[in-house]
PDB file of C-alpha atoms in Angstrom:
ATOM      1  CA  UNK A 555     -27.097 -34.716  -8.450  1.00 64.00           C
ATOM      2  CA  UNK A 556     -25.034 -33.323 -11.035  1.00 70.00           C
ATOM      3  CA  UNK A 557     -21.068 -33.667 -11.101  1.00 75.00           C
ATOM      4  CA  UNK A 558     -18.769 -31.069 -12.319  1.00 75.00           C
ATOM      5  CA  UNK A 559     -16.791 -32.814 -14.915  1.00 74.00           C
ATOM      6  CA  UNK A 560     -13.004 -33.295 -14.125  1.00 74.00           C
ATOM      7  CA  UNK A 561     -10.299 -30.757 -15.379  1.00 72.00           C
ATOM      8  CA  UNK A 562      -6.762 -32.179 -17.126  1.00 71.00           C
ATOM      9  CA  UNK A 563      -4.229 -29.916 -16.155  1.00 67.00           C
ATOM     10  CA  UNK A 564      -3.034 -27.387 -18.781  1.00 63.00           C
ATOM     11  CA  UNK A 565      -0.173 -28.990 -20.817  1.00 62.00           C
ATOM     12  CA  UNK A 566       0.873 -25.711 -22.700  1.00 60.00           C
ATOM     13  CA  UNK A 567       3.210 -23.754 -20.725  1.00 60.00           C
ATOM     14  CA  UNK A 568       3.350 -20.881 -23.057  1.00 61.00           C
ATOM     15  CA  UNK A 569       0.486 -19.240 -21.062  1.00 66.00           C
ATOM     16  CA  UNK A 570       2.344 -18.952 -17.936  1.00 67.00           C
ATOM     17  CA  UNK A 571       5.870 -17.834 -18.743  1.00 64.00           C
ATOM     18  CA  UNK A 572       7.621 -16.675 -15.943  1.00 62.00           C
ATOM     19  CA  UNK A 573       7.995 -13.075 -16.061  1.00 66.00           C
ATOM     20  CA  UNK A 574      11.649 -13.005 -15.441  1.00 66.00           C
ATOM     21  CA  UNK A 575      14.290 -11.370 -13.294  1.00 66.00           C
ATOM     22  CA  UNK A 576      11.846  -8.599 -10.918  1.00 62.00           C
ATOM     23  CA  UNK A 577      12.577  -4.868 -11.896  1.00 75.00           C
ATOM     24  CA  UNK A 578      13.307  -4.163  -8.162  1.00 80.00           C
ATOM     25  CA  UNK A 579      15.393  -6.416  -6.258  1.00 86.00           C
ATOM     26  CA  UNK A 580      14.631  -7.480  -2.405  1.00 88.00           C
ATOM     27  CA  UNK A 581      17.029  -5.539  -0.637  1.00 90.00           C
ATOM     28  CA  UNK A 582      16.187  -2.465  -2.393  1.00 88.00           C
ATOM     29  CA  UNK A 583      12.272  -3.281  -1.872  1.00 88.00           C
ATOM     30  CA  UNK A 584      12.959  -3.012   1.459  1.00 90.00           C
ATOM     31  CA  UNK A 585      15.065  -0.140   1.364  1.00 88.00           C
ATOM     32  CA  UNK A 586      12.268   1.836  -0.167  1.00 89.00           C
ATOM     33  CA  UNK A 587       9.136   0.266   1.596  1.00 91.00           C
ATOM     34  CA  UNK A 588      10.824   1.823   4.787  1.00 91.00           C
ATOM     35  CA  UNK A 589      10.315   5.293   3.565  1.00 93.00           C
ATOM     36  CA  UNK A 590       6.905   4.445   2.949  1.00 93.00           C
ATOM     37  CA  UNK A 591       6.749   2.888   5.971  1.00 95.00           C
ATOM     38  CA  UNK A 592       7.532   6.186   7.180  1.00 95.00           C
ATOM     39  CA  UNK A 593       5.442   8.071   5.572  1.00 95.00           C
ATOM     40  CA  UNK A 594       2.392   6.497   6.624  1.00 95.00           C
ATOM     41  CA  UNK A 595       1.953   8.002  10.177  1.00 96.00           C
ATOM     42  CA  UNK A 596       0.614  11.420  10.027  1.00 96.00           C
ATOM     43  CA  UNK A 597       2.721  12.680  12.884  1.00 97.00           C
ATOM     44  CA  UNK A 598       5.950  12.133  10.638  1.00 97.00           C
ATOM     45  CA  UNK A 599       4.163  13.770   7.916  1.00 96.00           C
ATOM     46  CA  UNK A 600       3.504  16.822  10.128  1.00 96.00           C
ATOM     47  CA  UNK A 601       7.407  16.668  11.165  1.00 97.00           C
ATOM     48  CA  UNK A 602       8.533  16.452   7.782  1.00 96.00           C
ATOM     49  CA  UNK A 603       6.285  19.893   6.849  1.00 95.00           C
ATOM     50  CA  UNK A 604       7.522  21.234   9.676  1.00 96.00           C
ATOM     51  CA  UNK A 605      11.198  21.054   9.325  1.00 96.00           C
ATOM     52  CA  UNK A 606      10.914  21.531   5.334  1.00 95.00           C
ATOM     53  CA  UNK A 607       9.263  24.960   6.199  1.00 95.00           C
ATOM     54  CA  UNK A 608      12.132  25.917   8.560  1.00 94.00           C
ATOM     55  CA  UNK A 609      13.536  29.381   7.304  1.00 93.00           C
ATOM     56  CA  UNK A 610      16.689  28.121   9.010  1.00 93.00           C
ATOM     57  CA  UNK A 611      16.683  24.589   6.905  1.00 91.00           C
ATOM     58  CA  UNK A 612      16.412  22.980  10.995  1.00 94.00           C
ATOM     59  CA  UNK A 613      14.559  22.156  13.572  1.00 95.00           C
ATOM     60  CA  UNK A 614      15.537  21.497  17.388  1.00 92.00           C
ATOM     61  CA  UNK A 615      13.563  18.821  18.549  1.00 89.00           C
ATOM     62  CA  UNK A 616      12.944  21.179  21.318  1.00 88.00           C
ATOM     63  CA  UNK A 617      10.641  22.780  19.002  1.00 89.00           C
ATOM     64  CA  UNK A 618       8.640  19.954  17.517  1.00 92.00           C
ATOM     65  CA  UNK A 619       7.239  18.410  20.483  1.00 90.00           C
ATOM     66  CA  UNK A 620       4.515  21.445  21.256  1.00 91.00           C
ATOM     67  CA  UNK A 621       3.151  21.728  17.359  1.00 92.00           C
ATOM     68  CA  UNK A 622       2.403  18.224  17.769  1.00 92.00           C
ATOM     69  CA  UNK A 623       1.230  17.989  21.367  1.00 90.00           C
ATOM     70  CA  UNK A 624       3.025  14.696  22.062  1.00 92.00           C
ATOM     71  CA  UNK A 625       5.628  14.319  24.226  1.00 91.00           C
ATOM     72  CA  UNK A 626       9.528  14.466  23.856  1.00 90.00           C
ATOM     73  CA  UNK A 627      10.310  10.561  23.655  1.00 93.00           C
ATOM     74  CA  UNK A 628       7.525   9.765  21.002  1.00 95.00           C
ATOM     75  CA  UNK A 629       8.525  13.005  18.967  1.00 95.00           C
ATOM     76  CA  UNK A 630      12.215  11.343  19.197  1.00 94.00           C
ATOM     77  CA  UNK A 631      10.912   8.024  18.454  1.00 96.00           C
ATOM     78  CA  UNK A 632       9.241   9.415  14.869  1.00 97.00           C
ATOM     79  CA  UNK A 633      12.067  11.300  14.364  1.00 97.00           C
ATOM     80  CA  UNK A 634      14.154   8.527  14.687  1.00 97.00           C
ATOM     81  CA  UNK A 635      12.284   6.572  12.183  1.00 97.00           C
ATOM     82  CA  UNK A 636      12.598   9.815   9.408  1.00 97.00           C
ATOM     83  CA  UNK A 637      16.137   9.056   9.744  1.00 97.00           C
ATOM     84  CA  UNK A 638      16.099   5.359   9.135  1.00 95.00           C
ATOM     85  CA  UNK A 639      14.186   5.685   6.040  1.00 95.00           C
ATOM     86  CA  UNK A 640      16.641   8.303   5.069  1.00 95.00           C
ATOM     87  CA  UNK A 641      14.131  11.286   4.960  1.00 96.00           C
ATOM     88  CA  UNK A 642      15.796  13.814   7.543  1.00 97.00           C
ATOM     89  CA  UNK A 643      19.708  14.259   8.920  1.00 97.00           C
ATOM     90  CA  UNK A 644      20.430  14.509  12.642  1.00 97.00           C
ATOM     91  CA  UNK A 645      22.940  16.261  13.466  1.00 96.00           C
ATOM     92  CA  UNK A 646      23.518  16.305  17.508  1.00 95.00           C
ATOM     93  CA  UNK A 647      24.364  19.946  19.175  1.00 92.00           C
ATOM     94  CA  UNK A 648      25.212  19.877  23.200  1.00 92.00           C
ATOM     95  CA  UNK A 649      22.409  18.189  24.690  1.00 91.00           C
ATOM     96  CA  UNK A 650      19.995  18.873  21.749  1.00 90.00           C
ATOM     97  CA  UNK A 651      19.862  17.233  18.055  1.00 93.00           C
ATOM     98  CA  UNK A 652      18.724  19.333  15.605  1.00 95.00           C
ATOM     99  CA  UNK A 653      16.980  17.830  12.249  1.00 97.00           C
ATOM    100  CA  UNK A 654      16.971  18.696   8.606  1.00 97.00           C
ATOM    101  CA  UNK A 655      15.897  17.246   4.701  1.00 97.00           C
ATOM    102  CA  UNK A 656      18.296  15.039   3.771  1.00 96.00           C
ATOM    103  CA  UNK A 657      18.847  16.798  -0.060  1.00 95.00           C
ATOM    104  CA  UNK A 658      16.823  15.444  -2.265  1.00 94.00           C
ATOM    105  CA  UNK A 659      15.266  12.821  -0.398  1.00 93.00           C
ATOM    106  CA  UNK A 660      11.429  14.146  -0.654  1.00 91.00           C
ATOM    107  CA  UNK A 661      12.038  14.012  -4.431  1.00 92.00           C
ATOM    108  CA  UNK A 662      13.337  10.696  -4.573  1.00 91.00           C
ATOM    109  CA  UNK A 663      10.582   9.354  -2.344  1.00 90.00           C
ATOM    110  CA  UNK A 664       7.972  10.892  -5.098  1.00 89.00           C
ATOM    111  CA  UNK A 665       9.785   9.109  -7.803  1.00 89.00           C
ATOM    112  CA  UNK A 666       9.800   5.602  -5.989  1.00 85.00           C
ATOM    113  CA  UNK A 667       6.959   4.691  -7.836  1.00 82.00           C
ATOM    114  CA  UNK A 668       7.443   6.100 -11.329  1.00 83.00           C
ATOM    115  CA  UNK A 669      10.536   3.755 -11.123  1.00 79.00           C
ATOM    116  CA  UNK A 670       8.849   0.629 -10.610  1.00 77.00           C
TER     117      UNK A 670
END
């Protein structure tokens, strides 16, 4: 039977430098994995498109739950999650809340990456 011979640990730490203080701090990772986060479900996708082609700017959310064919509360519950990540604005009219872009936010989202 033939034994591997044993290794000595490396002595010269110039191979393994540590890389230093991380581009993107933790807090902001977060910040910015949420709108990924959010743009992973292709339901909020569809939303997004939806209210971006808006000739108004805004949707009711009485108009996004039949494009969709899902019901009110998990059209509300997406919705809600857009807003989080900082993707749409709600702005609440009577008994309805009505959603648009947040400016700029679609082109900040696309330049996440380039960033890192």
């Amino acid at each position: 039977m033939n034994l591997l011979p044993v290794l000595e640990p490396a002595t010269d730490d110039s191979c393994c430098a540590p890389a230093g203080t991380p581009a993107l701090g933790a807090e902001e990772a977060k910040q910015k994995a949420l709108v990924f986060k959010a743009l992973a479900d292709p339901n909020r996708l569809r939303l997004l498109s939806i209210v971006k082609a808006e000739s108004s700017g805004e949707s009711c959310v009485c108009d996004l739950t039949d494009p969709l064919d899902l019901g009110q509360p998990t059209v509300s519950h997406h919705l809600k999650i857009l807003v989080e990540a900082g993707l749409l604005h709600r702005e609440k009219r009577g008994t309805w809340a009505y959603y648009s872009l947040v400016p700029g936010a679609l082109e900040e989202a696309a330049g996440i990456l380039a960033t890192l």
